[in-house]
Coordinates of C-alpha atoms and ligand atoms in Angstrom, one line a residue:
Chain A
M1 CA 161.3 176.0 194.4
S2 CA 159.5 178.4 191.8
I3 CA 156.8 180.5 191.4
L4 CA 153.6 179.1 190.2
V5 CA 151.5 180.5 188.1
F6 CA 147.7 179.6 187.4
A7 CA 147.6 180.3 184.0
E8 CA 144.1 181.1 182.9
A9 CA 142.2 180.3 179.8
N10 CA 139.3 180.7 177.6
A11 CA 137.7 179.3 175.0
N12 CA 141.2 177.3 174.5
K13 CA 143.1 180.6 174.3
F14 CA 145.5 182.7 177.3
T15 CA 143.9 185.8 177.4
K16 CA 146.1 188.7 177.9
P17 CA 145.8 188.6 181.7
A18 CA 147.4 185.1 181.9
F19 CA 150.4 187.0 180.0
E20 CA 150.4 189.7 182.9
A21 CA 150.7 186.9 185.2
I22 CA 153.8 185.3 184.0
T23 CA 155.4 188.4 183.4
Y24 CA 154.8 189.6 187.2
A25 CA 155.9 185.9 188.1
R26 CA 158.7 186.2 186.1
H27 CA 160.0 189.8 187.8
V28 CA 159.3 187.6 191.0
A29 CA 161.4 184.7 190.1
T30 CA 164.4 187.3 189.3
A31 CA 164.4 189.0 192.3
S32 CA 164.0 186.0 194.5
G33 CA 166.4 183.4 192.8
T34 CA 164.1 180.8 191.4
S35 CA 161.8 180.2 187.9
V36 CA 158.4 180.3 186.7
T37 CA 156.2 177.2 186.5
A38 CA 152.9 177.8 184.9
L39 CA 149.9 175.4 185.8
V40 CA 147.2 175.0 183.1
L41 CA 144.2 173.3 183.6
D42 CA 142.1 174.3 180.7
E43 CA 142.2 172.6 177.7
V44 CA 144.5 174.4 175.6
P45 CA 147.1 173.5 172.1
A46 CA 150.1 172.8 172.5
E47 CA 151.4 175.8 170.2
E48 CA 148.7 177.7 172.7
R49 CA 150.7 176.4 175.5
A50 CA 154.2 177.5 173.9
Q51 CA 153.1 181.2 174.1
L52 CA 153.9 180.9 177.9
A53 CA 157.4 180.3 177.2
K54 CA 157.9 183.5 175.3
Y55 CA 156.8 185.4 178.5
G56 CA 159.4 183.3 180.7
A57 CA 157.9 180.3 182.1
T58 CA 160.4 177.6 182.0
K59 CA 157.9 174.8 183.3
I60 CA 154.7 174.0 182.4
L61 CA 152.6 171.8 183.6
N62 CA 149.8 170.6 181.9
N63 CA 146.8 169.1 183.5
T64 CA 145.4 165.7 182.0
D65 CA 142.3 165.1 184.3
A66 CA 139.3 166.2 182.5
R67 CA 137.5 166.4 185.5
L68 CA 139.3 169.7 186.7
R69 CA 138.2 171.2 183.4
Q70 CA 134.7 172.4 185.1
F71 CA 134.5 175.1 187.5
D72 CA 134.7 173.4 190.6
S73 CA 136.4 175.6 193.0
G74 CA 137.2 173.4 195.8
A75 CA 139.0 170.7 193.5
I76 CA 141.1 173.3 191.4
A77 CA 142.3 174.4 194.6
S78 CA 143.5 170.7 195.5
A79 CA 144.9 170.9 192.6
I80 CA 147.1 173.7 192.8
V81 CA 148.1 172.7 196.0
K82 CA 149.0 169.5 194.8
A83 CA 151.6 171.4 192.3
V84 CA 152.5 173.7 195.0
Q85 CA 153.8 170.9 197.0
Q86 CA 154.9 169.2 193.8
E87 CA 157.2 172.3 192.9
Q88 CA 157.9 173.6 196.1
A89 CA 156.6 176.9 194.7
T90 CA 156.9 179.7 197.5
A91 CA 154.0 182.0 195.8
V92 CA 151.5 181.6 193.4
I93 CA 150.0 184.2 191.2
F94 CA 147.0 184.7 189.9
T95 CA 144.9 186.8 187.6
A96 CA 141.9 188.6 189.4
G97 CA 139.2 187.5 188.6
Y98 CA 136.0 185.1 188.6
V99 CA 138.1 182.1 188.9
S100 CA 140.6 183.4 191.5
K101 CA 137.9 185.2 193.7
S102 CA 136.4 181.2 194.0
V103 CA 139.6 179.2 193.9
A104 CA 142.6 181.8 195.7
S105 CA 141.3 182.4 199.2
I106 CA 141.2 178.4 199.5
V107 CA 144.7 177.6 198.2
A108 CA 145.5 180.4 200.6
A109 CA 144.0 179.3 203.5
S110 CA 144.9 174.8 202.7
L111 CA 148.5 176.5 203.0
R112 CA 148.2 178.8 205.7
A113 CA 149.7 181.9 203.2
G114 CA 149.5 185.0 203.1
F115 CA 147.5 186.3 200.6
V116 CA 146.9 189.8 198.6
A117 CA 144.0 189.8 196.5
G118 CA 143.7 192.5 193.9
A119 CA 147.6 193.6 193.9
T120 CA 148.5 196.5 191.4
A121 CA 152.2 196.0 191.3
L122 CA 155.2 194.1 191.7
P123 CA 156.1 193.0 195.6
L124 CA 158.8 194.8 197.1
I125 CA 161.0 191.5 198.0
Q126 CA 162.8 192.2 201.2
G127 CA 164.2 188.6 202.0
Q128 CA 161.3 186.6 203.6
E129 CA 158.9 189.8 203.7
W130 CA 157.3 191.0 200.6
I131 CA 155.9 194.1 200.7
I132 CA 152.8 194.6 198.1
N133 CA 150.2 197.2 197.4
K134 CA 146.8 197.1 197.1
N135 CA 144.1 199.2 196.1
V136 CA 141.6 199.7 199.1
F137 CA 138.1 201.6 199.6
S138 CA 136.9 201.0 196.4
G139 CA 140.1 202.6 194.6
K140 CA 140.1 205.8 196.8
A141 CA 143.4 204.4 198.8
V142 CA 146.4 202.3 198.3
A143 CA 147.3 199.7 201.0
E144 CA 150.7 198.2 201.6
Y145 CA 150.7 194.7 202.7
A146 CA 153.5 193.3 204.6
V147 CA 153.2 189.1 203.9
S148 CA 155.9 186.8 205.5
T149 CA 154.7 183.7 205.5
P150 CA 156.7 180.9 203.7
I151 CA 154.4 180.7 200.7
K152 CA 152.8 183.7 199.6
V153 CA 149.2 183.8 197.4
I154 CA 148.7 187.1 195.2
S155 CA 146.1 188.0 192.9
I156 CA 146.8 191.0 190.1
L157 CA 144.7 192.8 188.8
P158 CA 144.2 193.1 184.9
N159 CA 146.3 195.6 183.4
S160 CA 148.7 196.4 186.3
I161 CA 151.6 194.9 184.6
A162 CA 152.1 194.8 180.5
P163 CA 153.2 191.3 179.1
E164 CA 156.8 191.7 178.4
P165 CA 158.3 188.9 175.9
A166 CA 161.1 187.0 177.7
A167 CA 161.9 183.5 175.7
A168 CA 163.1 181.1 177.8
D169 CA 163.6 177.2 177.4
V170 CA 160.6 175.4 178.6
T171 CA 160.2 171.8 179.7
E172 CA 156.4 170.6 179.7
L173 CA 154.9 168.1 182.1
D174 CA 152.1 165.8 182.2
F175 CA 150.1 166.8 185.7
N176 CA 147.8 165.0 187.6
P177 CA 147.0 165.7 190.9
G178 CA 145.1 162.3 191.4
L179 CA 142.2 163.8 193.1
A180 CA 139.5 161.6 194.8
D181 CA 136.1 161.8 193.2
S182 CA 134.9 162.8 196.3
E183 CA 136.8 166.1 195.6
F184 CA 134.5 167.3 193.1
R185 CA 131.5 168.4 194.9
I186 CA 130.1 171.2 192.6
K187 CA 127.2 169.8 190.0
S188 CA 127.7 172.2 186.9
I189 CA 124.1 172.6 185.3
A190 CA 124.0 174.8 182.7
I191 CA 125.9 177.7 181.7
N192 CA 124.7 181.0 180.0
K193 CA 127.2 183.1 178.2
T194 CA 126.3 186.6 176.8
S195 CA 128.4 185.8 173.7
G196 CA 129.5 187.8 171.4
K197 CA 129.8 191.3 173.3
V198 CA 133.4 192.1 174.9
A199 CA 133.0 191.1 179.0
L200 CA 133.1 194.3 180.5
T201 CA 135.9 193.0 182.9
D202 CA 138.2 191.8 180.3
A203 CA 137.8 194.9 178.1
E204 CA 140.2 197.4 177.8
L205 CA 137.8 200.0 176.0
V206 CA 134.5 201.1 177.9
V207 CA 131.8 203.2 176.8
S208 CA 129.2 204.0 179.4
A209 CA 126.4 205.8 179.4
G210 CA 124.2 207.6 182.6
R211 CA 120.8 209.2 183.2
G212 CA 121.8 211.8 180.9
M213 CA 120.8 209.9 178.2
K214 CA 116.8 210.3 179.0
G215 CA 115.8 207.0 178.1
P216 CA 116.7 203.4 176.6
E217 CA 115.6 204.6 173.0
N218 CA 118.8 206.5 172.8
W219 CA 121.5 203.8 173.4
G220 CA 121.9 203.5 169.6
M221 CA 124.7 206.0 169.7
I222 CA 126.3 205.1 172.8
E223 CA 126.2 201.3 171.2
E224 CA 127.9 202.5 167.3
M225 CA 130.6 204.3 169.4
A226 CA 131.4 201.1 171.2
Q227 CA 131.5 199.2 167.8
H228 CA 133.7 201.9 166.1
I229 CA 136.4 201.3 169.1
G230 CA 135.7 197.5 169.8
A231 CA 134.6 198.6 173.4
A232 CA 132.3 197.1 175.9
T233 CA 129.2 198.7 177.4
A234 CA 128.6 200.0 180.4
C235 CA 126.3 202.1 182.7
S236 CA 125.3 203.5 186.0
R237 CA 123.0 202.1 188.5
A238 CA 120.5 204.9 188.2
V239 CA 120.0 203.3 184.6
A240 CA 120.1 199.5 185.6
D241 CA 117.9 200.6 188.2
L242 CA 115.2 202.0 185.5
H243 CA 115.6 198.6 183.8
W244 CA 116.8 201.1 180.5
R245 CA 120.1 198.5 180.6
P246 CA 121.1 195.1 181.7
H247 CA 122.4 195.0 185.0
E248 CA 125.2 193.1 184.3
E249 CA 126.2 196.5 182.5
H250 CA 126.2 198.0 185.8
V251 CA 129.6 199.5 187.3
G252 CA 130.4 201.2 190.8
Q253 CA 130.7 200.1 194.3
T254 CA 127.3 197.6 193.8
G255 CA 128.3 197.0 190.3
L256 CA 131.3 195.6 188.7
T257 CA 134.8 197.5 189.4
I258 CA 136.7 197.5 186.2
R259 CA 140.5 198.9 185.0
P260 CA 139.8 199.7 181.1
N261 CA 142.8 201.8 179.4
L262 CA 139.8 203.8 178.3
Y263 CA 136.5 204.6 179.8
I264 CA 134.0 207.1 178.7
A265 CA 131.1 208.5 180.4
V266 CA 128.3 209.8 178.5
G267 CA 125.3 211.7 181.1
I268 CA 126.7 210.5 184.2
S269 CA 127.2 212.5 187.4
G270 CA 130.2 211.0 188.4
A271 CA 128.3 210.0 192.0
I272 CA 131.5 208.5 194.7
Q273 CA 130.0 205.2 194.5
H274 CA 130.0 205.3 191.0
L275 CA 133.9 206.3 190.6
A276 CA 134.3 203.4 192.8
G277 CA 134.0 201.3 190.3
V278 CA 136.3 202.9 187.3
N279 CA 138.5 205.3 188.9
G280 CA 141.1 202.8 188.0
S281 CA 140.9 203.7 184.5
K282 CA 143.9 205.0 182.8
V283 CA 142.1 207.4 180.7
I284 CA 138.5 208.9 181.9
V285 CA 136.7 210.7 179.0
V286 CA 133.6 212.6 180.7
I287 CA 130.9 213.8 178.0
N288 CA 128.3 216.1 180.2
T289 CA 125.8 219.6 180.1
D290 CA 126.8 220.3 183.3
A291 CA 130.2 221.5 184.4
E292 CA 130.0 221.4 187.8
A293 CA 129.2 217.7 187.6
P294 CA 131.7 215.7 190.0
F295 CA 132.9 213.6 187.4
F296 CA 134.7 216.3 185.9
K297 CA 137.3 215.8 188.8
A298 CA 138.2 212.5 188.2
A299 CA 138.5 213.0 184.0
D300 CA 141.4 213.5 182.0
Y301 CA 139.3 214.7 179.0
G302 CA 136.1 216.4 179.1
I303 CA 133.3 217.7 177.0
V304 CA 130.8 220.2 178.5
G305 CA 127.6 219.7 176.3
D306 CA 124.9 217.8 175.3
A307 CA 125.3 214.0 174.5
F308 CA 122.7 214.5 171.4
Q309 CA 124.7 216.7 170.1
I310 CA 128.1 215.6 171.0
V311 CA 127.6 211.9 170.5
P312 CA 126.7 211.8 167.0
K313 CA 129.9 213.9 166.0
I314 CA 132.3 211.7 167.4
N315 CA 130.3 208.9 165.9
E316 CA 131.0 210.5 162.5
A317 CA 134.6 211.3 163.5
L318 CA 135.3 207.4 164.6
K319 CA 133.8 206.5 161.3
K320 CA 136.2 208.6 159.5
F321 CA 139.5 207.8 161.9
K322 CA 138.8 203.9 160.8
A323 CA 138.6 204.8 157.7
A324 CA 141.9 206.4 157.2
A325 CA 143.1 203.6 159.7
H326 CA 142.7 201.1 157.0
Chain B
M1 CA 117.2 174.9 208.2
K2 CA 120.5 176.2 210.2
I3 CA 121.9 179.5 208.5
L4 CA 124.9 181.3 209.6
V5 CA 125.4 184.9 207.8
C6 CA 128.7 186.5 208.4
I7 CA 128.4 190.3 208.1
S8 CA 130.7 193.1 208.5
K9 CA 131.0 196.8 209.4
V10 CA 132.1 199.6 206.8
P11 CA 132.3 202.9 206.7
D12 CA 129.4 204.3 204.8
T13 CA 129.7 204.7 200.8
T14 CA 130.1 208.2 200.8
T15 CA 132.7 208.6 204.1
K16 CA 135.6 210.7 203.2
I17 CA 138.9 208.2 203.2
A18 CA 141.7 210.1 205.4
F19 CA 144.5 208.5 207.3
T20 CA 146.1 209.1 211.0
D21 CA 149.2 207.7 212.7
N22 CA 151.6 208.5 210.0
N23 CA 149.2 207.0 207.6
T24 CA 149.2 203.8 209.3
K25 CA 145.3 204.3 210.4
F26 CA 142.4 204.5 208.9
N27 CA 141.0 207.8 210.6
S28 CA 137.5 206.6 211.9
D29 CA 136.8 210.2 213.2
K30 CA 133.2 211.2 212.3
V31 CA 133.1 208.4 210.2
Q32 CA 129.1 206.8 209.8
F33 CA 129.5 203.1 210.0
I34 CA 126.9 200.4 208.3
M35 CA 126.5 196.8 207.6
N36 CA 128.3 196.0 204.4
P37 CA 125.8 196.3 201.9
Y38 CA 126.7 192.9 200.2
D39 CA 126.1 191.4 203.6
E40 CA 122.9 193.3 204.4
W41 CA 121.2 193.5 201.2
Y42 CA 121.9 190.4 199.6
A43 CA 123.4 187.6 202.4
L44 CA 121.0 188.2 205.1
V45 CA 117.6 189.8 203.1
R46 CA 118.1 185.9 201.2
A47 CA 118.7 183.8 204.2
C48 CA 116.0 185.5 205.7
E49 CA 113.8 184.6 202.9
L50 CA 114.9 181.1 203.1
K51 CA 114.1 180.2 207.4
E52 CA 110.4 182.0 206.3
K53 CA 110.0 179.6 203.4
H54 CA 111.4 176.6 205.3
G55 CA 111.8 177.1 208.3
G56 CA 114.8 176.7 210.9
S57 CA 116.7 179.6 212.1
V58 CA 119.2 182.6 210.8
T59 CA 122.7 183.5 212.9
V60 CA 124.6 186.3 212.2
I61 CA 128.3 186.0 213.4
N62 CA 130.5 189.0 213.3
V63 CA 134.3 189.3 214.5
G64 CA 134.8 193.0 215.7
G65 CA 134.5 195.0 219.1
A66 CA 131.5 195.9 221.1
D67 CA 130.6 199.2 219.2
N68 CA 129.6 196.5 216.4
E69 CA 126.5 195.7 217.9
Q70 CA 124.7 198.8 216.0
I71 CA 125.0 196.7 213.2
I72 CA 124.4 193.3 214.7
R73 CA 121.2 194.8 216.5
R74 CA 120.1 196.0 212.7
A75 CA 120.7 192.6 211.4
L76 CA 118.2 191.2 214.1
A77 CA 116.1 193.8 213.5
I78 CA 116.0 192.6 209.3
G79 CA 115.1 189.3 210.5
A80 CA 117.9 187.1 211.9
D81 CA 117.1 185.2 215.3
D82 CA 120.0 185.4 217.3
A83 CA 124.1 186.6 217.1
V84 CA 127.4 185.9 218.1
R85 CA 130.0 188.4 218.1
I86 CA 133.6 187.2 218.2
D87 CA 135.2 190.0 220.4
A88 CA 138.4 190.9 218.7
E89 CA 139.3 193.9 215.8
P90 CA 139.6 192.3 212.6
Q91 CA 143.3 191.7 211.9
D92 CA 143.0 190.1 208.3
S93 CA 140.6 188.1 206.2
F94 CA 142.6 185.0 207.4
F95 CA 142.4 185.8 211.0
V96 CA 138.4 186.5 210.5
A97 CA 137.8 183.5 208.5
E98 CA 139.5 181.3 211.3
A99 CA 137.8 182.6 214.2
I100 CA 134.3 181.7 212.2
A101 CA 135.8 179.0 211.2
A102 CA 136.4 177.7 215.0
Y103 CA 132.6 179.0 216.2
A104 CA 130.9 177.4 212.8
A105 CA 132.8 174.0 212.5
D106 CA 130.5 171.9 215.3
K107 CA 127.5 174.0 215.1
G108 CA 125.4 171.9 212.2
F109 CA 124.5 175.0 210.4
D110 CA 123.7 173.8 206.7
F111 CA 125.4 176.9 205.3
I112 CA 127.3 180.2 205.6
L113 CA 126.3 183.1 203.5
T114 CA 129.1 185.9 203.3
G115 CA 128.8 188.5 201.4
K116 CA 130.6 189.1 198.1
E117 CA 133.5 191.5 199.4
T118 CA 133.5 193.9 202.1
I119 CA 133.4 197.6 200.3
D120 CA 136.2 198.7 202.9
Y121 CA 139.3 196.1 201.9
N122 CA 137.6 194.6 199.1
G123 CA 139.1 191.1 199.7
S124 CA 136.2 189.0 198.6
V125 CA 138.6 186.1 200.3
V126 CA 136.7 185.4 204.1
A127 CA 134.6 183.6 202.4
G128 CA 136.7 181.1 200.7
M129 CA 139.0 180.7 203.2
L130 CA 136.1 179.7 205.3
A131 CA 135.6 177.2 202.9
G132 CA 138.7 175.8 203.1
L133 CA 139.2 175.8 206.7
L134 CA 135.6 174.0 207.2
N135 CA 136.8 171.7 203.9
W136 CA 133.4 172.6 202.9
P137 CA 132.6 173.2 198.6
F138 CA 132.9 176.9 198.1
I139 CA 130.1 179.0 195.3
S140 CA 131.2 182.3 195.1
L141 CA 129.5 185.2 193.5
A142 CA 126.2 183.7 193.7
V143 CA 122.9 185.3 192.5
S144 CA 120.6 182.9 193.1
L145 CA 120.1 180.3 195.9
E146 CA 117.1 177.9 196.5
V147 CA 117.7 175.0 198.7
E148 CA 115.7 171.7 199.0
G149 CA 116.4 169.4 201.7
N150 CA 120.0 168.8 201.5
T151 CA 120.5 170.2 197.8
A152 CA 120.8 173.7 196.9
T153 CA 120.9 175.0 193.4
L154 CA 122.5 178.0 192.8
E155 CA 123.4 180.6 190.2
R156 CA 126.8 182.4 190.3
E157 CA 128.9 184.9 188.0
I158 CA 131.4 183.7 185.8
S159 CA 133.6 185.4 183.4
G160 CA 131.4 186.2 180.9
G161 CA 128.1 184.8 181.9
K162 CA 126.5 183.0 184.7
E163 CA 126.1 178.9 185.8
K164 CA 123.8 177.2 187.3
L165 CA 125.0 174.8 189.8
Q166 CA 124.1 172.2 192.3
V167 CA 125.7 171.5 195.7
N168 CA 124.5 169.4 198.8
T169 CA 125.3 171.4 202.3
P170 CA 127.0 171.8 204.3
F171 CA 128.6 174.6 202.2
V172 CA 130.2 178.5 201.8
A173 CA 128.1 180.7 199.4
S174 CA 128.9 184.8 198.9
A175 CA 126.5 186.5 197.7
S176 CA 126.5 188.8 194.5
K177 CA 123.7 191.4 193.7
G178 CA 120.7 189.9 192.5
M179 CA 120.2 187.1 195.1
A180 CA 117.2 189.3 196.7
E181 CA 116.1 192.4 197.2
A182 CA 117.1 194.8 200.2
R183 CA 114.7 195.5 203.1
I184 CA 114.0 198.2 205.5
P185 CA 113.8 197.1 209.2
N186 CA 110.6 198.1 210.4
I187 CA 109.3 198.8 214.1
R188 CA 108.2 195.8 215.1
G189 CA 111.9 194.2 213.8
I190 CA 113.3 196.6 215.8
T191 CA 111.8 196.4 218.8
A192 CA 111.8 192.2 218.8
A193 CA 116.0 192.9 218.1
R194 CA 116.2 194.4 221.2
T195 CA 115.6 191.2 223.0
K196 CA 117.1 188.7 220.7
P197 CA 120.0 187.0 222.2
L198 CA 123.4 188.1 221.3
T199 CA 126.4 185.8 222.6
V200 CA 129.8 187.2 222.7
I201 CA 132.7 184.9 222.7
A202 CA 136.6 185.0 222.5
P203 CA 138.5 184.8 219.5
G204 CA 140.5 181.5 220.3
N205 CA 143.8 181.5 218.6
A206 CA 143.1 183.2 215.4
T207 CA 146.1 184.1 213.7
A208 CA 146.8 187.0 210.9
L209 CA 149.1 186.0 207.7
T210 CA 149.3 189.7 206.4
T211 CA 149.6 193.3 207.8
I212 CA 148.9 196.8 206.2
K213 CA 152.5 198.9 207.3
S214 CA 150.6 202.0 205.5
Y215 CA 148.7 203.4 203.3
K216 CA 148.5 206.1 201.1
L217 CA 146.3 208.1 198.8
P218 CA 146.3 207.6 194.8
A219 CA 148.2 210.5 192.8
E220 CA 145.6 212.9 192.2
K221 CA 143.9 213.4 188.5
T222 CA 145.9 216.9 187.4
G223 CA 143.3 218.3 185.8
V224 CA 140.9 217.7 182.8
K225 CA 141.6 219.0 179.9
L226 CA 138.4 220.1 178.1
I227 CA 137.4 220.0 174.3
S228 CA 135.1 222.6 172.8
A229 CA 131.5 221.0 172.4
D230 CA 132.3 222.6 168.7
H231 CA 134.8 220.2 168.1
P232 CA 134.0 217.3 169.9
E233 CA 136.1 215.1 167.0
Q234 CA 139.0 216.6 168.3
L235 CA 138.7 214.0 170.7
I236 CA 139.7 211.2 168.6
D237 CA 142.9 212.7 168.1
L238 CA 143.9 213.0 171.3
L239 CA 142.9 209.9 172.4
H240 CA 145.1 208.6 169.3
N241 CA 148.2 210.6 169.6
E242 CA 148.0 212.0 173.0
A243 CA 147.0 209.2 175.2
K244 CA 147.5 206.6 172.7
V245 CA 144.2 204.2 174.1
I246 CA 142.5 204.0 170.5
Ligands
FAD401 C1 125.1 202.5 199.0 C2 125.1 203.1 197.4 C3 125.5 202.3 196.4 C4 125.7 202.9 195.4 N1 126.3 202.2 194.2 C5 126.5 202.8 192.8 C6 127.0 201.9 191.4 O1 127.3 201.1 192.2 N2 126.9 202.7 190.3 C7 126.8 203.6 190.6 O2 126.3 204.0 189.1 N3 125.8 204.2 191.2 C8 125.9 203.6 192.4 N4 125.1 204.6 193.3 C9 124.1 205.7 192.9 C10 125.6 206.5 193.0 O3 124.9 207.7 194.3 C11 124.4 207.9 191.8 O4 123.0 208.1 192.0 C12 124.3 207.4 190.1 O5 125.4 207.0 189.9 C13 123.5 208.3 189.5 O6 123.5 207.7 188.0 P1 123.9 209.0 186.9 O7 124.8 209.4 186.8 O8 123.5 208.0 185.4 O9 122.3 209.6 186.8 P2 122.3 211.0 187.8 O10 122.9 211.4 188.8 O11 120.7 211.5 187.6 O12 123.0 212.3 186.4 C14 122.8 212.5 185.0 C15 124.0 213.0 184.6 O13 123.7 213.6 183.6 C16 123.8 214.9 183.0 N5 123.3 215.2 181.8 C17 121.7 215.2 181.6 N6 121.0 215.7 180.5 C18 122.4 215.5 179.1 C19 122.7 215.2 178.4 N7 121.9 215.6 177.1 N8 124.0 215.5 177.9 C20 125.2 215.1 178.8 N9 124.9 214.9 179.8 C21 123.5 214.9 180.5 C22 123.7 215.7 184.1 O14 124.2 216.7 183.8 C23 124.2 214.8 185.4 O15 125.3 214.9 185.6 C24 124.9 204.2 194.8 C25 124.2 204.8 196.0 C26 124.3 204.3 197.3 C27 123.5 204.9 198.0
AMP402 N1 134.7 191.2 210.8 C1 134.0 190.3 209.8 N2 133.1 189.8 210.3 C2 132.4 188.8 209.8 N3 132.3 189.0 209.0 C3 133.1 189.1 207.8 C4 134.0 190.3 208.7 N4 134.9 190.6 207.4 C5 134.2 189.9 206.7 N5 133.1 189.6 206.8 C6 132.5 188.6 205.9 O1 133.3 188.1 204.4 C7 132.9 188.5 203.4 C8 133.8 189.0 202.3 O2 134.8 189.7 203.3 P1 136.2 190.6 202.4 O3 137.1 189.4 202.4 O4 136.7 191.2 203.0 O5 135.9 191.2 201.2 C9 131.7 189.8 203.6 O6 130.9 190.1 202.9 C10 131.4 189.1 205.0 O7 130.0 188.5 204.8

């Protein structure tokens, strides 16, 4: 028996959420008396794969079928199901994100496994029944799900658990699920990545701005602030609708949901639909001329004042802060 | 072209969320319900556009009680040709997917569209389960969709960008922002919707694999710490030494 982790890599390296998933799985394995097997489908060098053991994986299945390195959700799901059967896994842990949204529900349906998508905490394990918390109503509430199917599928929101080193002896095995050509049904034509920039959903720090910035020509100071702290930039829907900023940056109910450690909102009123996309952020800073702006109610730190005065001062201070740190 | 669109009913985005029965039930008292925005604005509108271009039909399907007919009529007013309501309270995502899969398996649909996620339970789960149960290919978070004969070309969101791909019918796709522009039903549509066929069927033996035991509201913020606009640089110190995020 084991807890299977789908360990996702990006550009031949595991991202922090992969180590969060291993850590999560290690706690689950300890609580249910099993061990952690990591399934690696992406092409990842051996020394990088060894990182998984540092967080508690005792077995690594290293895929040898190059076809599975394309994003074909059905084929990837079949490979995971094979690994579940081979390892007699009692749970499959994913990182909640683009891949899990495409793959995890197919795996769950194929195994008739109860699936909690976007868990925010470790499960409470009571024998066969696991209690798992998940945000619902766009972060306005938390629901306690009970799952008692023999196999459980869980995807965890990034930033829900800190990766904890826990070195373990590891065995690594080649893994080839032996899929027929007919299982590959999606033909990739082109991949377009906005390179160089921090991907918004992976970013730990985010600087965001709204209609209070008056026009797209004023975003220089926002980008400068983001650059100083290595943050990604985001915006309100109003701003994306006005074409001041690209729609990929729009966060909220109808845009992206993000949970960074720090979300700085400049000139954004804090409408409920905007908050829905960002209220999981650990620390929220609001800069707004209107002391009555609803965003202040959701904020940890606030500055009531004009962004055009305040942001340049913050940028100056950040420059000094960076200089002092080095 | 025969298209099936899954539509769900959700509380309006401005709803104040509250619970009853010892925090085990969502309090729907005085709540305004709407069609899930992703289903209406993107999945349904794109399905209607493709039908208008290539001919065929758009069927909408909903798993829910009789009071969902209000959103079903709205979908018909926007341009769907007929509707199916599977008469059961949705118990979880698998229950919904199993009920829809049982209906759709032998009807000869070219493809099924869903929304990216419901804005109440935020699962993003039903579409993939439906694809898994039907053993059809699944494209998540599609932002564009063109269909020629039995080949579809889609773009989908992936980490840090987009991917363009091709797939043969039948398939399941979930629709994300960008796939279409929202439409407002016009008077003609609303009138026509009254007489379009709406079939109610029993759920068969769909099963739920998860249950919600209880709800809670997230811990409220303890209150904002205000920093003087004359000394915004204090923010850096607080973020570094107190919040420890930079
Ligand atoms: C169904 C639905 C879904 C929606 N989904 C989303 C969503 O996903 N994301 C989203 O963001 N919105 C969404 N909205 C829109 C949302 O309701 C708000 O309209 C939008 O978030 C407002 O954007 P804003 O705060 O940038 O602009 P405004 O509401 O115009 O606010 C601008 C703010 O800037 C402040 N300001 C002005 N000048 C300055 C200055 N010099 N310095 C500092 N502050 C200044 C003002 O006091 C004000 O608070 C949705 C709406 C609906 C109906
Ligand atoms: N009760 C339902 N009836 C019909 N379709 C549904 C229902 N619930 C969810 N869906 C569809 O599945 C999509 C994803 O839902 P979810 O997995 O709950 O986020 C929605 O956008 C709808 O298209």
